[in-house]
């Protein structure tokens, strides 16, 4: 599988000449490759030239991740689809993936204020035989990070994930993804440096967890007036309690 054979016919002409003076025969050979499939073969005059070709079917790879938002007790939050975006950066000539991608399918965790949603990080990312650059197997590396913003009360996940996808040609016309390795760490875009997390960086999935916890609120001074009818009102006669309702 994978090989296309050159089926053209090359004409080989052998010319035999007798030397009457010596009584010997000699032979000369000429080659006609005018029907060859490649320009180089058609120009070949010293041999019968045939060129076969090898091709392999493309292979595709998909990867999903998870976006979580941990909401502080006593507060409410709604995780909308497309609220957070993620960059997929190819390294060392790896095929480009669609980027950025947003979160989808947001749902609230049962019995809590927390939220979760899906991230379609790679959707049928295609690898071709030419991507292997003549090798039987090649690793393709991607860095996945979350885009930060300045939403009040939201803490962003600064983790980075390195995803290494191994694509292999089986030599019979078929490419396949034979291994995927995910590591968690940090990414310095300025120097293009990935640093694995201390204490073990191997990860099973890509998970970004944000937090939501509104900060303190400063209000203007509150003044209350107490009026007593029918008697004199002395300092300290009454005290008041202020409670937060909502």
CSV table of C-alpha atoms in Angstrom, one decimal:
chain,number,residue,atom,x,y,z
A,1,UNK,CA,0.0,0.0,0.0
A,2,UNK,CA,1.0,3.6,-0.6
A,3,UNK,CA,3.2,2.9,-3.7
A,4,UNK,CA,2.1,4.0,-7.2
A,5,UNK,CA,4.0,2.1,-9.8
A,6,UNK,CA,5.4,3.6,-13.0
A,7,UNK,CA,3.7,1.7,-15.8
A,8,UNK,CA,5.2,3.3,-18.8
A,9,UNK,CA,7.1,1.3,-21.4
A,10,UNK,CA,10.7,2.3,-22.2
A,11,UNK,CA,12.2,1.3,-25.5
A,12,UNK,CA,15.6,-0.3,-25.5
A,13,UNK,CA,17.3,-0.6,-28.9
A,14,UNK,CA,20.3,-2.9,-29.3
A,15,UNK,CA,22.2,-2.4,-32.5
A,16,UNK,CA,24.7,-5.2,-33.5
A,17,UNK,CA,27.4,-4.4,-36.0
A,18,UNK,CA,29.7,-6.8,-37.8
A,19,UNK,CA,33.2,-5.8,-38.5
A,20,UNK,CA,34.0,-7.5,-41.8
A,21,UNK,CA,37.7,-7.0,-41.5
A,22,UNK,CA,38.1,-8.7,-38.2
A,23,UNK,CA,35.1,-10.9,-38.2
A,24,UNK,CA,33.8,-9.6,-34.9
A,25,UNK,CA,30.5,-8.3,-33.7
A,26,UNK,CA,29.9,-5.2,-31.6
A,27,UNK,CA,26.7,-4.0,-29.9
A,28,UNK,CA,25.4,-0.5,-28.9
A,29,UNK,CA,22.4,0.2,-26.8
A,30,UNK,CA,20.1,3.3,-26.9
A,31,UNK,CA,17.2,4.1,-24.6
A,32,UNK,CA,14.0,5.9,-25.4
A,33,UNK,CA,12.2,7.2,-22.2
A,34,UNK,CA,9.9,9.6,-24.0
A,35,UNK,CA,6.8,8.1,-22.4
A,36,UNK,CA,8.2,8.3,-18.8
A,37,UNK,CA,6.0,10.0,-16.2
A,38,UNK,CA,8.6,12.5,-15.0
A,39,UNK,CA,10.6,15.1,-16.8
A,40,UNK,CA,13.9,13.8,-15.4
A,41,UNK,CA,13.2,10.3,-16.6
A,42,UNK,CA,12.2,11.5,-20.1
A,43,UNK,CA,15.6,13.2,-20.3
A,44,UNK,CA,17.5,10.0,-19.3
A,45,UNK,CA,19.5,8.5,-22.2
A,46,UNK,CA,21.8,6.1,-20.4
A,47,UNK,CA,19.3,3.7,-18.9
A,48,UNK,CA,15.7,2.7,-18.9
A,49,UNK,CA,14.2,5.1,-16.2
A,50,UNK,CA,11.3,4.4,-14.0
A,51,UNK,CA,10.1,6.4,-11.0
A,52,UNK,CA,7.5,5.1,-8.5
A,53,UNK,CA,5.8,7.4,-6.0
A,54,UNK,CA,4.8,6.9,-2.4
A,55,UNK,CA,1.9,8.6,-0.7
A,56,UNK,CA,0.1,8.1,2.6
A,57,UNK,CA,-3.3,9.1,3.8
A,58,UNK,CA,-3.6,12.1,6.1
A,59,UNK,CA,-4.3,11.6,9.8
A,60,UNK,CA,-6.2,13.9,12.1
A,61,UNK,CA,-6.0,14.6,15.9
A,62,UNK,CA,-8.5,16.2,18.3
A,63,UNK,CA,-8.0,17.3,21.9
A,64,UNK,CA,-10.5,18.7,24.4
A,65,UNK,CA,-9.8,20.5,27.6
A,66,UNK,CA,-11.8,21.8,30.6
A,67,UNK,CA,-12.4,25.3,32.0
A,68,UNK,CA,-13.4,25.5,35.7
A,69,UNK,CA,-14.4,28.5,37.7
A,70,UNK,CA,-14.3,28.1,41.5
A,71,UNK,CA,-16.7,30.7,43.0
A,72,UNK,CA,-16.1,31.9,46.5
A,73,UNK,CA,-18.8,31.0,49.1
A,74,UNK,CA,-21.6,33.6,49.4
A,75,UNK,CA,-21.2,34.9,45.8
A,76,UNK,CA,-22.9,34.0,42.5
A,77,UNK,CA,-21.3,33.9,39.1
A,78,UNK,CA,-22.4,32.8,35.6
A,79,UNK,CA,-19.9,31.2,33.2
A,80,UNK,CA,-21.0,32.1,29.7
A,81,UNK,CA,-19.8,30.4,26.6
A,82,UNK,CA,-16.9,32.3,25.0
A,83,UNK,CA,-16.0,34.0,28.3
A,84,UNK,CA,-12.5,32.7,28.2
A,85,UNK,CA,-10.1,32.1,25.3
A,86,UNK,CA,-7.0,30.0,24.8
A,87,UNK,CA,-4.0,30.2,22.5
A,88,UNK,CA,-2.5,27.1,20.8
A,89,UNK,CA,1.1,27.9,19.7
A,90,UNK,CA,2.9,25.4,17.4
A,91,UNK,CA,6.6,25.0,17.8
A,92,UNK,CA,9.4,23.9,15.4
A,93,UNK,CA,7.3,23.9,12.3
A,94,UNK,CA,4.3,22.0,13.6
A,95,UNK,CA,1.1,22.5,11.5
A,96,UNK,CA,-0.9,25.5,12.7
A,97,UNK,CA,-4.0,24.9,14.8
A,98,UNK,CA,-7.0,27.1,14.9
A,99,UNK,CA,-6.5,29.8,17.6
A,100,UNK,CA,-7.7,31.3,19.8
A,101,UNK,CA,-10.5,29.0,20.9
A,102,UNK,CA,-13.2,29.7,23.5
A,103,UNK,CA,-15.0,27.7,26.1
A,104,UNK,CA,-18.3,26.0,25.3
A,105,UNK,CA,-21.1,24.0,27.0
A,106,UNK,CA,-21.0,25.8,30.3
A,107,UNK,CA,-22.8,24.1,33.2
A,108,UNK,CA,-23.0,24.8,36.9
A,109,UNK,CA,-21.7,22.1,39.2
A,110,UNK,CA,-24.4,20.5,41.3
A,111,UNK,CA,-24.8,21.7,44.8
A,112,UNK,CA,-22.3,24.5,44.5
A,113,UNK,CA,-21.7,27.9,42.9
A,114,UNK,CA,-18.8,26.5,40.8
A,115,UNK,CA,-18.9,26.2,37.0
A,116,UNK,CA,-17.3,24.1,34.3
A,117,UNK,CA,-17.2,24.0,30.6
A,118,UNK,CA,-15.5,22.3,27.6
A,119,UNK,CA,-12.7,23.6,25.5
A,120,UNK,CA,-12.3,22.2,22.0
A,121,UNK,CA,-8.6,22.8,21.7
A,122,UNK,CA,-7.9,20.9,18.5
A,123,UNK,CA,-10.6,19.9,16.2
A,124,UNK,CA,-9.4,17.3,13.6
A,125,UNK,CA,-6.0,18.9,13.3
A,126,UNK,CA,-4.6,17.4,10.0
A,127,UNK,CA,-1.1,15.9,9.6
A,128,UNK,CA,0.3,15.1,6.1
A,129,UNK,CA,3.1,13.0,4.9
A,130,UNK,CA,5.0,16.1,3.9
A,131,UNK,CA,4.9,17.2,7.6
A,132,UNK,CA,7.2,14.3,8.5
A,133,UNK,CA,9.9,15.7,6.1
A,134,UNK,CA,11.0,12.2,5.0
A,135,UNK,CA,11.1,10.7,8.5
A,136,UNK,CA,9.2,7.6,9.5
A,137,UNK,CA,8.0,9.3,12.6
A,138,UNK,CA,8.0,12.8,14.0
A,139,UNK,CA,6.9,14.6,17.2
A,140,UNK,CA,4.9,17.8,16.9
A,141,UNK,CA,4.8,20.2,19.9
A,142,UNK,CA,2.1,22.7,20.9
A,143,UNK,CA,1.9,25.1,23.9
A,144,UNK,CA,-1.6,25.9,25.2
A,145,UNK,CA,-2.2,29.0,27.4
A,146,UNK,CA,-5.2,31.0,28.6
A,147,UNK,CA,-5.6,34.6,27.6
A,148,UNK,CA,-5.7,36.9,30.6
A,149,UNK,CA,-8.0,39.9,31.0
A,150,UNK,CA,-8.9,42.3,33.8
A,151,UNK,CA,-12.4,41.2,34.9
A,152,UNK,CA,-13.2,42.3,38.4
A,153,UNK,CA,-13.0,39.5,40.9
A,154,UNK,CA,-11.6,36.9,38.4
A,155,UNK,CA,-8.3,35.2,39.0
A,156,UNK,CA,-6.8,33.7,35.9
A,157,UNK,CA,-4.9,30.4,35.5
A,158,UNK,CA,-1.4,31.2,34.4
A,159,UNK,CA,-0.5,27.5,33.7
A,160,UNK,CA,0.7,26.3,30.4
A,161,UNK,CA,0.4,22.9,28.8
A,162,UNK,CA,2.9,21.3,26.4
A,163,UNK,CA,1.3,18.8,24.1
A,164,UNK,CA,3.6,16.5,22.1
A,165,UNK,CA,1.8,14.5,19.3
A,166,UNK,CA,3.8,11.7,17.7
A,167,UNK,CA,2.7,10.9,14.1
A,168,UNK,CA,4.0,7.8,12.4
A,169,UNK,CA,4.0,6.5,8.8
A,170,UNK,CA,3.6,2.7,8.7
A,171,UNK,CA,5.2,2.5,5.3
A,172,UNK,CA,2.1,1.1,3.8
A,173,UNK,CA,0.3,4.4,2.9
A,174,UNK,CA,-1.1,5.2,6.3
A,175,UNK,CA,-0.3,7.9,8.9
A,176,UNK,CA,-1.5,7.6,12.5
A,177,UNK,CA,-1.1,9.4,15.8
A,178,UNK,CA,0.9,6.8,17.9
A,179,UNK,CA,1.4,8.8,21.1
A,180,UNK,CA,0.3,11.9,22.9
A,181,UNK,CA,2.2,13.4,25.9
A,182,UNK,CA,0.8,16.3,28.0
A,183,UNK,CA,2.9,18.2,30.5
A,184,UNK,CA,1.9,21.1,32.8
A,185,UNK,CA,4.2,24.0,33.5
A,186,UNK,CA,4.8,27.6,32.6
A,187,UNK,CA,5.5,29.4,29.3
A,188,UNK,CA,7.7,32.4,28.7
A,189,UNK,CA,6.5,33.6,25.3
A,190,UNK,CA,9.4,36.2,25.1
A,191,UNK,CA,12.1,33.4,25.1
A,192,UNK,CA,9.8,30.6,23.8
A,193,UNK,CA,10.7,28.6,26.9
A,194,UNK,CA,8.5,26.0,28.6
A,195,UNK,CA,9.3,25.1,32.2
A,196,UNK,CA,7.8,21.9,33.5
A,197,UNK,CA,6.0,22.1,36.9
A,198,UNK,CA,8.1,21.1,39.9
A,199,UNK,CA,7.2,17.8,41.5
A,200,UNK,CA,6.0,16.2,38.3
A,201,UNK,CA,4.5,17.7,35.2
A,202,UNK,CA,2.8,14.8,33.4
A,203,UNK,CA,-0.9,15.5,33.0
A,204,UNK,CA,-3.7,13.3,31.7
A,205,UNK,CA,-5.8,16.3,30.4
A,206,UNK,CA,-5.7,20.0,29.9
A,207,UNK,CA,-7.5,21.8,32.8
A,208,UNK,CA,-7.6,25.6,33.4
A,209,UNK,CA,-9.1,26.7,36.8
A,210,UNK,CA,-10.0,30.3,37.4
A,211,UNK,CA,-11.4,31.8,40.6
A,212,UNK,CA,-14.1,34.3,41.3
A,213,UNK,CA,-14.1,36.3,44.6
A,214,UNK,CA,-15.1,39.9,44.5
A,215,UNK,CA,-12.9,42.2,46.5
A,216,UNK,CA,-13.9,44.6,49.3
A,217,UNK,CA,-16.3,47.4,48.6
A,218,UNK,CA,-15.8,50.9,50.1
A,219,UNK,CA,-19.0,52.9,50.7
A,220,UNK,CA,-19.6,56.5,51.7
A,221,UNK,CA,-20.1,57.2,55.4
A,222,UNK,CA,-23.7,56.4,56.5
A,223,UNK,CA,-25.5,58.9,58.7
A,224,UNK,CA,-28.6,57.9,60.7
A,225,UNK,CA,-31.0,60.3,62.5
A,226,UNK,CA,-32.8,59.3,65.7
A,227,UNK,CA,-35.9,61.2,66.8
A,228,UNK,CA,-37.5,60.8,70.2
A,229,UNK,CA,-41.0,62.3,70.7
A,230,UNK,CA,-42.2,63.2,74.2
A,231,UNK,CA,-38.9,63.0,76.1
A,232,UNK,CA,-35.3,64.3,76.0
A,233,UNK,CA,-32.9,62.2,74.0
A,234,UNK,CA,-29.5,61.7,75.6
A,235,UNK,CA,-26.2,60.7,74.1
A,236,UNK,CA,-25.8,56.9,74.1
A,237,UNK,CA,-29.4,56.2,75.0
A,238,UNK,CA,-29.8,54.0,71.9
A,239,UNK,CA,-27.6,51.7,69.8
A,240,UNK,CA,-28.0,50.4,66.3
A,241,UNK,CA,-27.0,47.2,64.4
A,242,UNK,CA,-26.3,47.2,60.6
A,243,UNK,CA,-26.6,43.8,58.8
A,244,UNK,CA,-25.9,42.9,55.2
A,245,UNK,CA,-29.0,41.5,53.6
A,246,UNK,CA,-27.8,40.9,50.0
